[in-house]
mmCIF file of C-alpha atoms and ligand atoms in Angstrom:
data_model
loop_
_atom_site.group_PDB
_atom_site.id
_atom_site.type_symbol
_atom_site.label_atom_id
_atom_site.label_comp_id
_atom_site.label_asym_id
_atom_site.label_seq_id
_atom_site.Cartn_x
_atom_site.Cartn_y
_atom_site.Cartn_z
ATOM 1 C CA UNK A 1 -2.075 9.347 14.418
ATOM 2 C CA UNK A 2 -4.369 7.981 11.759
ATOM 3 C CA UNK A 3 -4.523 9.131 8.154
ATOM 4 C CA UNK A 4 -6.554 12.340 8.966
ATOM 5 C CA UNK A 5 -4.034 13.436 11.688
ATOM 6 C CA UNK A 6 -0.896 12.737 9.551
ATOM 7 C CA UNK A 7 -2.488 14.599 6.448
ATOM 8 C CA UNK A 8 -3.599 17.509 8.586
ATOM 9 C CA UNK A 9 -0.185 17.995 10.046
ATOM 10 C CA UNK A 10 1.428 17.663 6.479
ATOM 11 C CA UNK A 11 -0.860 20.417 5.093
ATOM 12 C CA UNK A 12 -0.109 22.701 8.086
ATOM 13 C CA UNK A 13 3.647 22.355 7.347
ATOM 14 C CA UNK A 14 3.000 23.067 3.588
ATOM 15 C CA UNK A 15 1.475 26.332 4.730
ATOM 16 C CA UNK A 16 4.528 27.295 6.696
ATOM 17 C CA UNK A 17 7.561 26.148 4.608
ATOM 18 C CA UNK A 18 9.575 28.646 2.572
ATOM 19 C CA UNK A 19 9.099 28.664 -1.285
ATOM 20 C CA UNK A 20 12.609 27.278 -1.669
ATOM 21 C CA UNK A 21 11.823 24.371 0.870
ATOM 22 C CA UNK A 22 8.561 23.713 -1.179
ATOM 23 C CA UNK A 23 10.481 23.647 -4.420
ATOM 24 C CA UNK A 24 13.099 21.252 -2.958
ATOM 25 C CA UNK A 25 10.654 18.817 -1.433
ATOM 26 C CA UNK A 26 8.404 18.881 -4.443
ATOM 27 C CA UNK A 27 11.577 17.680 -6.429
ATOM 28 C CA UNK A 28 12.522 15.134 -3.973
ATOM 29 C CA UNK A 29 9.017 13.680 -3.769
ATOM 30 C CA UNK A 30 8.268 14.001 -7.555
ATOM 31 C CA UNK A 31 4.942 15.891 -6.839
ATOM 32 C CA UNK A 32 4.430 19.521 -7.792
ATOM 33 C CA UNK A 33 0.942 19.711 -6.497
ATOM 34 C CA UNK A 34 -0.027 21.515 -3.242
ATOM 35 C CA UNK A 35 -0.516 17.972 -1.725
ATOM 36 C CA UNK A 36 3.183 17.079 -2.091
ATOM 37 C CA UNK A 37 3.620 16.493 1.746
ATOM 38 C CA UNK A 38 0.019 15.339 2.570
ATOM 39 C CA UNK A 39 0.057 12.833 -0.278
ATOM 40 C CA UNK A 40 2.957 10.988 1.340
ATOM 41 C CA UNK A 41 2.204 11.519 5.032
ATOM 42 C CA UNK A 42 0.653 8.083 5.674
ATOM 43 C CA UNK A 43 2.974 5.997 3.511
ATOM 44 C CA UNK A 44 5.063 4.932 6.452
ATOM 45 C CA UNK A 45 1.982 3.292 8.012
ATOM 46 C CA UNK A 46 1.353 1.166 4.905
ATOM 47 C CA UNK A 47 5.116 0.441 4.567
ATOM 48 C CA UNK A 48 5.438 -0.950 8.196
ATOM 49 C CA UNK A 49 3.020 -3.825 7.470
ATOM 50 C CA UNK A 50 5.001 -5.094 4.390
ATOM 51 C CA UNK A 51 7.596 -7.626 4.892
ATOM 52 C CA UNK A 52 10.212 -5.172 3.497
ATOM 53 C CA UNK A 53 9.293 -2.535 5.928
ATOM 54 C CA UNK A 54 8.752 -4.495 9.107
ATOM 55 C CA UNK A 55 11.995 -3.134 10.546
ATOM 56 C CA UNK A 56 10.318 0.296 10.641
ATOM 57 C CA UNK A 57 7.481 -0.574 13.002
ATOM 58 C CA UNK A 58 9.366 0.638 16.193
ATOM 59 C CA UNK A 59 10.286 3.888 14.534
ATOM 60 C CA UNK A 60 6.741 5.264 14.958
ATOM 61 C CA UNK A 61 7.051 5.719 18.856
ATOM 62 C CA UNK A 62 9.296 5.795 21.812
ATOM 63 C CA UNK A 63 8.266 3.692 24.835
ATOM 64 C CA UNK A 64 8.759 6.046 27.824
ATOM 65 C CA UNK A 65 9.011 3.715 30.880
ATOM 66 C CA UNK A 66 7.693 6.380 33.274
ATOM 67 C CA UNK A 67 4.893 6.080 35.690
ATOM 68 C CA UNK A 68 1.916 7.937 34.705
ATOM 69 C CA UNK A 69 -0.217 9.688 36.045
ATOM 70 C CA UNK A 70 2.173 10.428 38.945
ATOM 71 C CA UNK A 71 5.299 10.831 36.878
ATOM 72 C CA UNK A 72 5.752 11.456 33.120
ATOM 73 C CA UNK A 73 9.152 11.710 31.491
ATOM 74 C CA UNK A 74 11.193 10.437 28.537
ATOM 75 C CA UNK A 75 14.906 9.266 28.642
ATOM 76 C CA UNK A 76 16.558 8.492 25.520
ATOM 77 C CA UNK A 77 19.029 5.870 26.748
ATOM 78 C CA UNK A 78 16.281 4.224 28.873
ATOM 79 C CA UNK A 79 13.458 4.221 26.423
ATOM 80 C CA UNK A 80 14.837 4.023 22.818
ATOM 81 C CA UNK A 81 14.999 0.267 22.543
ATOM 82 C CA UNK A 82 17.729 -1.690 20.573
ATOM 83 C CA UNK A 83 15.452 -2.051 17.480
ATOM 84 C CA UNK A 84 15.229 1.887 17.336
ATOM 85 C CA UNK A 85 12.512 4.331 18.063
ATOM 86 C CA UNK A 86 11.056 7.519 16.753
ATOM 87 C CA UNK A 87 13.831 9.819 18.085
ATOM 88 C CA UNK A 88 16.539 7.611 16.591
ATOM 89 C CA UNK A 89 14.515 7.448 13.286
ATOM 90 C CA UNK A 90 14.212 11.183 13.072
ATOM 91 C CA UNK A 91 18.108 11.530 13.529
ATOM 92 C CA UNK A 92 18.717 8.853 10.997
ATOM 93 C CA UNK A 93 16.488 10.130 8.223
ATOM 94 C CA UNK A 94 17.528 13.705 8.915
ATOM 95 C CA UNK A 95 21.212 12.694 8.338
ATOM 96 C CA UNK A 96 20.274 10.815 5.146
ATOM 97 C CA UNK A 97 18.541 14.139 3.881
ATOM 98 C CA UNK A 98 21.806 15.995 4.629
ATOM 99 C CA UNK A 99 24.204 13.368 3.019
ATOM 100 C CA UNK A 100 25.389 14.539 -0.325
ATOM 101 C CA UNK A 101 25.880 10.874 -1.237
ATOM 102 C CA UNK A 102 22.226 9.803 -0.686
ATOM 103 C CA UNK A 103 20.473 8.577 -3.798
ATOM 104 C CA UNK A 104 17.295 10.018 -5.101
ATOM 105 C CA UNK A 105 15.349 7.035 -3.827
ATOM 106 C CA UNK A 106 17.060 7.316 -0.359
ATOM 107 C CA UNK A 107 16.075 11.018 -0.338
ATOM 108 C CA UNK A 108 12.460 10.347 -1.306
ATOM 109 C CA UNK A 109 12.086 7.566 1.477
ATOM 110 C CA UNK A 110 13.809 9.672 4.183
ATOM 111 C CA UNK A 111 11.547 12.649 3.329
ATOM 112 C CA UNK A 112 8.407 10.413 3.517
ATOM 113 C CA UNK A 113 9.494 9.048 6.851
ATOM 114 C CA UNK A 114 10.273 12.470 8.349
ATOM 115 C CA UNK A 115 6.758 13.908 7.312
ATOM 116 C CA UNK A 116 5.221 10.840 9.203
ATOM 117 C CA UNK A 117 7.426 10.510 12.212
ATOM 118 C CA UNK A 118 7.429 14.160 13.198
ATOM 119 C CA UNK A 119 3.699 13.675 13.278
ATOM 120 C CA UNK A 120 3.638 10.475 15.269
ATOM 121 C CA UNK A 121 6.059 11.876 17.928
ATOM 122 C CA UNK A 122 3.326 14.542 18.818
ATOM 123 C CA UNK A 123 0.688 11.804 19.588
ATOM 124 C CA UNK A 124 1.105 11.551 23.469
ATOM 125 C CA UNK A 125 0.521 7.872 23.506
ATOM 126 C CA UNK A 126 3.500 7.325 20.945
ATOM 127 C CA UNK A 127 5.650 8.586 23.802
ATOM 128 C CA UNK A 128 4.398 6.126 26.289
ATOM 129 C CA UNK A 129 5.259 2.402 27.222
ATOM 130 C CA UNK A 130 2.185 1.726 29.596
ATOM 131 C CA UNK A 131 -0.013 -1.026 28.132
ATOM 132 C CA UNK A 132 1.804 -0.773 24.708
ATOM 133 C CA UNK A 133 1.106 2.800 24.311
ATOM 134 C CA UNK A 134 -2.497 2.468 25.559
ATOM 135 C CA UNK A 135 -3.330 -0.223 22.990
ATOM 136 C CA UNK A 136 -4.182 -2.706 25.721
ATOM 137 C CA UNK A 137 -6.671 -0.291 27.473
ATOM 138 C CA UNK A 138 -10.134 -1.358 26.175
ATOM 139 C CA UNK A 139 -12.528 1.619 25.751
ATOM 140 C CA UNK A 140 -15.696 2.488 24.030
ATOM 141 C CA UNK A 141 -16.319 5.505 21.705
ATOM 142 C CA UNK A 142 -20.010 5.826 21.253
ATOM 143 C CA UNK A 143 -21.184 2.371 20.370
ATOM 144 C CA UNK A 144 -17.711 1.309 19.098
ATOM 145 C CA UNK A 145 -15.450 -0.958 21.136
ATOM 146 C CA UNK A 146 -11.844 0.038 20.659
ATOM 147 C CA UNK A 147 -8.815 1.125 22.726
ATOM 148 C CA UNK A 148 -7.306 4.146 24.240
ATOM 149 C CA UNK A 149 -4.545 4.467 21.624
ATOM 150 C CA UNK A 150 -6.888 4.188 18.781
ATOM 151 C CA UNK A 151 -9.296 6.836 19.958
ATOM 152 C CA UNK A 152 -6.388 9.384 20.211
ATOM 153 C CA UNK A 153 -5.000 8.308 16.767
ATOM 154 C CA UNK A 154 -8.303 8.234 14.942
ATOM 155 C CA UNK A 155 -11.690 8.222 16.605
ATOM 156 C CA UNK A 156 -11.432 11.650 18.282
ATOM 157 C CA UNK A 157 -9.828 13.482 15.403
ATOM 158 C CA UNK A 158 -12.504 12.063 13.055
ATOM 159 C CA UNK A 159 -15.330 13.032 15.349
ATOM 160 C CA UNK A 160 -14.195 16.536 15.324
ATOM 161 C CA UNK A 161 -13.501 16.662 11.449
ATOM 162 C CA UNK A 162 -16.704 14.640 10.765
ATOM 163 C CA UNK A 163 -14.815 12.643 8.075
ATOM 164 C CA UNK A 164 -11.364 11.469 7.069
ATOM 165 C CA UNK A 165 -10.793 12.543 3.553
ATOM 166 C CA UNK A 166 -7.823 14.475 2.187
ATOM 167 C CA UNK A 167 -10.143 17.485 1.922
ATOM 168 C CA UNK A 168 -11.262 17.214 5.529
ATOM 169 C CA UNK A 169 -7.535 17.250 6.463
ATOM 170 C CA UNK A 170 -6.805 20.275 4.144
ATOM 171 C CA UNK A 171 -9.765 22.245 5.818
ATOM 172 C CA UNK A 172 -8.699 21.514 9.397
ATOM 173 C CA UNK A 173 -5.158 22.473 8.379
ATOM 174 C CA UNK A 174 -6.270 25.638 7.073
ATOM 175 C CA UNK A 175 -8.258 26.492 10.321
ATOM 176 C CA UNK A 176 -5.108 25.556 12.455
ATOM 177 C CA UNK A 177 -2.802 27.717 10.113
ATOM 178 C CA UNK A 178 -5.094 30.618 10.872
ATOM 179 C CA UNK A 179 -4.769 30.031 14.595
ATOM 180 C CA UNK A 180 -1.112 30.013 14.361
ATOM 181 C CA UNK A 181 -0.809 33.084 12.181
ATOM 182 C CA UNK A 182 -3.453 35.329 13.843
ATOM 183 C CA UNK A 183 -5.456 33.478 16.391
ATOM 184 C CA UNK A 184 -5.154 31.587 19.543
ATOM 185 C CA UNK A 185 -1.703 30.255 18.965
ATOM 186 C CA UNK A 186 -0.094 33.417 17.597
ATOM 187 C CA UNK A 187 1.577 34.419 20.951
ATOM 188 C CA UNK A 188 3.053 30.970 21.592
ATOM 189 C CA UNK A 189 4.061 29.631 18.128
ATOM 190 C CA UNK A 190 7.602 30.951 18.308
ATOM 191 C CA UNK A 191 8.116 29.076 21.626
ATOM 192 C CA UNK A 192 7.311 25.778 19.830
ATOM 193 C CA UNK A 193 10.690 26.141 18.002
ATOM 194 C CA UNK A 194 12.654 26.567 21.218
ATOM 195 C CA UNK A 195 15.459 23.875 21.497
ATOM 196 C CA UNK A 196 15.256 22.965 17.763
ATOM 197 C CA UNK A 197 18.790 22.457 16.530
ATOM 198 C CA UNK A 198 19.377 20.674 13.152
ATOM 199 C CA UNK A 199 22.841 19.701 14.362
ATOM 200 C CA UNK A 200 21.355 17.625 17.239
ATOM 201 C CA UNK A 201 18.258 15.970 15.966
ATOM 202 C CA UNK A 202 18.160 13.661 19.113
ATOM 203 C CA UNK A 203 17.998 16.558 21.534
ATOM 204 C CA UNK A 204 15.534 18.454 19.237
ATOM 205 C CA UNK A 205 13.228 15.575 18.877
ATOM 206 C CA UNK A 206 13.547 14.392 22.750
ATOM 207 C CA UNK A 207 12.098 17.995 23.392
ATOM 208 C CA UNK A 208 9.130 17.194 21.270
ATOM 209 C CA UNK A 209 8.762 13.738 22.796
ATOM 210 C CA UNK A 210 8.942 15.142 26.408
ATOM 211 C CA UNK A 211 6.472 17.807 25.658
ATOM 212 C CA UNK A 212 4.035 15.208 24.169
ATOM 213 C CA UNK A 213 4.563 12.711 26.945
ATOM 214 C CA UNK A 214 3.538 15.193 29.576
ATOM 215 C CA UNK A 215 -0.025 15.194 28.255
ATOM 216 C CA UNK A 216 -0.184 11.416 29.175
ATOM 217 C CA UNK A 217 -0.212 12.499 32.886
ATOM 218 C CA UNK A 218 -2.325 15.652 32.336
ATOM 219 C CA UNK A 219 -4.886 14.710 29.901
ATOM 220 C CA UNK A 220 -4.649 11.102 28.662
ATOM 221 C CA UNK A 221 -4.941 9.402 31.958
ATOM 222 C CA UNK A 222 -5.021 12.018 34.797
ATOM 223 C CA UNK A 223 -6.644 9.570 37.136
ATOM 224 C CA UNK A 224 -4.907 6.414 35.876
ATOM 225 C CA UNK A 225 -6.341 3.676 33.799
ATOM 226 C CA UNK A 226 -9.243 2.130 35.811
ATOM 227 C CA UNK A 227 -11.690 5.032 35.186
ATOM 228 C CA UNK A 228 -11.205 4.776 31.530
ATOM 229 C CA UNK A 229 -11.506 0.945 31.134
ATOM 230 C CA UNK A 230 -14.658 0.025 29.316
ATOM 231 C CA UNK A 231 -15.946 3.529 29.589
ATOM 232 C CA UNK A 232 -17.465 5.460 26.649
ATOM 233 C CA UNK A 233 -14.938 8.282 26.088
ATOM 234 C CA UNK A 234 -16.958 10.180 23.455
ATOM 235 C CA UNK A 235 -18.476 12.651 25.900
ATOM 236 C CA UNK A 236 -16.529 14.770 28.559
ATOM 237 C CA UNK A 237 -13.286 13.006 27.916
ATOM 238 C CA UNK A 238 -13.395 13.779 24.259
ATOM 239 C CA UNK A 239 -14.225 17.483 25.174
ATOM 240 C CA UNK A 240 -11.118 17.808 27.301
ATOM 241 C CA UNK A 241 -8.791 15.843 24.840
ATOM 242 C CA UNK A 242 -9.873 17.807 21.671
ATOM 243 C CA UNK A 243 -7.899 21.062 22.562
ATOM 244 C CA UNK A 244 -4.713 18.912 23.118
ATOM 245 C CA UNK A 245 -5.292 17.247 19.873
ATOM 246 C CA UNK A 246 -5.619 20.534 18.133
ATOM 247 C CA UNK A 247 -2.623 21.918 19.847
ATOM 248 C CA UNK A 248 -0.446 18.885 19.025
ATOM 249 C CA UNK A 249 -1.419 18.953 15.349
ATOM 250 C CA UNK A 250 -0.580 22.630 15.278
ATOM 251 C CA UNK A 251 2.764 22.111 16.962
ATOM 252 C CA UNK A 252 3.690 19.125 14.724
ATOM 253 C CA UNK A 253 2.843 20.996 11.459
ATOM 254 C CA UNK A 254 4.713 24.135 12.681
ATOM 255 C CA UNK A 255 7.786 22.096 13.817
ATOM 256 C CA UNK A 256 7.744 20.047 10.618
ATOM 257 C CA UNK A 257 7.736 23.093 8.470
ATOM 258 C CA UNK A 258 10.798 24.572 10.426
ATOM 259 C CA UNK A 259 12.702 21.209 10.232
ATOM 260 C CA UNK A 260 12.226 20.856 6.507
ATOM 261 C CA UNK A 261 13.337 24.506 6.076
ATOM 262 C CA UNK A 262 16.569 23.706 7.949
ATOM 263 C CA UNK A 263 17.075 20.600 5.812
ATOM 264 C CA UNK A 264 16.517 22.422 2.532
ATOM 265 C CA UNK A 265 18.565 25.509 3.314
ATOM 266 C CA UNK A 266 21.247 25.906 0.734
ATOM 267 C CA UNK A 267 19.832 23.109 -1.473
ATOM 268 C CA UNK A 268 18.017 25.259 -4.109
HETATM 269 N N1 DCM B 301 -3.200 1.356 9.142
HETATM 270 C C1 DCM B 301 -2.917 0.941 7.909
HETATM 271 N N2 DCM B 301 -2.914 -0.403 7.472
HETATM 272 C C2 DCM B 301 -3.363 -1.409 8.360
HETATM 273 C C3 DCM B 301 -3.717 -1.025 9.662
HETATM 274 C C4 DCM B 301 -3.436 0.382 10.026
HETATM 275 O O1 DCM B 301 -2.534 1.730 7.085
HETATM 276 N N3 DCM B 301 -3.464 -2.574 8.074
HETATM 277 C C5 DCM B 301 -2.849 2.614 9.595
HETATM 278 C C6 DCM B 301 -4.248 3.310 9.955
HETATM 279 C C7 DCM B 301 -4.064 3.555 11.399
HETATM 280 C C8 DCM B 301 -2.625 3.806 11.515
HETATM 281 O O2 DCM B 301 -2.025 2.836 10.678
HETATM 282 O O3 DCM B 301 -4.843 4.737 11.773
HETATM 283 C C9 DCM B 301 -2.135 3.554 12.894
HETATM 284 O O4 DCM B 301 -0.717 3.428 12.838
HETATM 285 P P1 DCM B 301 0.153 3.996 14.081
HETATM 286 O O5 DCM B 301 -0.740 4.340 15.236
HETATM 287 O O6 DCM B 301 1.276 3.026 14.186
HETATM 288 O O7 DCM B 301 0.650 5.366 13.553
HETATM 289 N N1 DCM B 302 -9.800 5.033 7.336
HETATM 290 C C1 DCM B 302 -9.787 6.023 8.209
HETATM 291 N N2 DCM B 302 -10.756 5.989 9.094
HETATM 292 C C2 DCM B 302 -11.747 5.298 9.065
HETATM 293 C C3 DCM B 302 -11.862 4.293 8.191
HETATM 294 C C4 DCM B 302 -10.958 4.213 7.359
HETATM 295 O O1 DCM B 302 -8.742 6.727 8.220
HETATM 296 N N3 DCM B 302 -12.814 5.507 10.032
HETATM 297 C C5 DCM B 302 -8.789 4.719 6.321
HETATM 298 C C6 DCM B 302 -7.910 3.543 6.492
HETATM 299 C C7 DCM B 302 -7.559 3.262 5.090
HETATM 300 C C8 DCM B 302 -8.617 3.901 4.195
HETATM 301 O O2 DCM B 302 -9.345 4.890 5.032
HETATM 302 O O3 DCM B 302 -6.295 3.845 4.804
HETATM 303 C C9 DCM B 302 -9.624 2.981 3.616
HETATM 304 O O4 DCM B 302 -10.243 2.307 4.781
HETATM 305 P P1 DCM B 302 -11.291 1.059 4.516
HETATM 306 O O5 DCM B 302 -10.477 -0.050 3.897
HETATM 307 O O6 DCM B 302 -11.904 0.803 5.844
HETATM 308 O O7 DCM B 302 -12.275 1.456 3.415
HETATM 309 N N1 DCM B 303 2.232 1.754 19.267
HETATM 310 C C1 DCM B 303 2.847 2.567 20.186
HETATM 311 N N2 DCM B 303 3.646 2.064 21.094
HETATM 312 C C2 DCM B 303 3.843 0.737 21.290
HETATM 313 C C3 DCM B 303 3.249 -0.056 20.260
HETATM 314 C C4 DCM B 303 2.459 0.374 19.278
HETATM 315 O O1 DCM B 303 2.638 3.835 19.987
HETATM 316 N N3 DCM B 303 4.708 0.311 22.235
HETATM 317 C C5 DCM B 303 1.434 2.308 18.302
HETATM 318 C C6 DCM B 303 1.625 1.961 16.829
HETATM 319 C C7 DCM B 303 0.324 2.060 16.126
HETATM 320 C C8 DCM B 303 -0.629 1.515 17.125
HETATM 321 O O2 DCM B 303 0.053 1.755 18.354
HETATM 322 O O3 DCM B 303 -0.056 3.333 15.841
HETATM 323 C C9 DCM B 303 -0.948 -0.028 17.014
HETATM 324 O O4 DCM B 303 0.242 -0.670 16.856
HETATM 325 P P1 DCM B 303 0.251 -2.127 16.316
HETATM 326 O O5 DCM B 303 -0.375 -2.010 14.918
HETATM 327 O O6 DCM B 303 1.657 -2.476 16.205
HETATM 328 O O7 DCM B 303 -0.601 -2.970 17.227
HETATM 329 ZN ZN1 ZN B 304 -0.907 5.300 16.780
HETATM 330 ZN ZN1 ZN B 305 2.679 5.915 12.434
#
């Protein structure tokens, strides 16, 4: 996701973590404001473009070698490359958070990575290999020439929010938090945590990846690539995609909160 998506997901998580978890991560991140998670949510996207951070580029996705739209699936052994992937990264940075010998700077970095990667794993095209996660599929969005990956990361979320400031993210997060607590997602939110097990971060995050990847077949390219190529997707395609984007932001924020709670348990 772009900045707006990551910050929205982080604000949703801040709304659901326990007060002990909030205290613990505010200390780890050195920020006692209400934006302690949202303020670091995009750090990993800056870091991956630095020479010191290049190693972390593959950690933002898992390249599912499935066959959309007829067959969607993710397989850890098949799809997590030798340079790593988002599932392996979630496992690694979770174990760093749990290791009593981790330094303060290791904990700070691991927390920043987890806030970002649990967001990215919920972007359907971050769980897809085809055309480099859709980056090689040229599309239009209104008068803008871009690609399928980019409209899911950025153009469609920004069209809905009508902006991309931290305040836009906080506002969207507030709306989705209300939907989870008392609205459209109330009856399903508990099911989003099914299969989550802090002792098995690979199985847990493979569940999230499999769930997200299914939307590649159902929503991202239900009729394959050719009807999308060089087409303006800011009309009906956007209208169909938006509920999936909203749902994936809500799931990502709710699952991130639960994961941070499991990490922080017993630490304060
Ligand atoms: N991005 C950045 N610096 C750049 C290019 C992009 O911070 N020079 C950010 C903004 C994009 C995001 O990276 O929305 C996309 O990253 P990804 O899709 O890998 O999460
Ligand atoms: N940005 C964004 N969405 C846009 C344009 C920019 O999220 N439509 C982000 C990317 C950078 C920051 O805002 O992190 C500053 O962008 P710029 O350098 O384009 O002013
Ligand atoms: N990306 C992806 N899967 C790939 C390659 C890239 O999901 N196999 C994502 C990472 C960025 C965006 O696509 O969010 C653009 O990647 P890059 O900046 O590496 O071109
Ligand atoms: Zn992306
Ligand atoms: Zn990313």
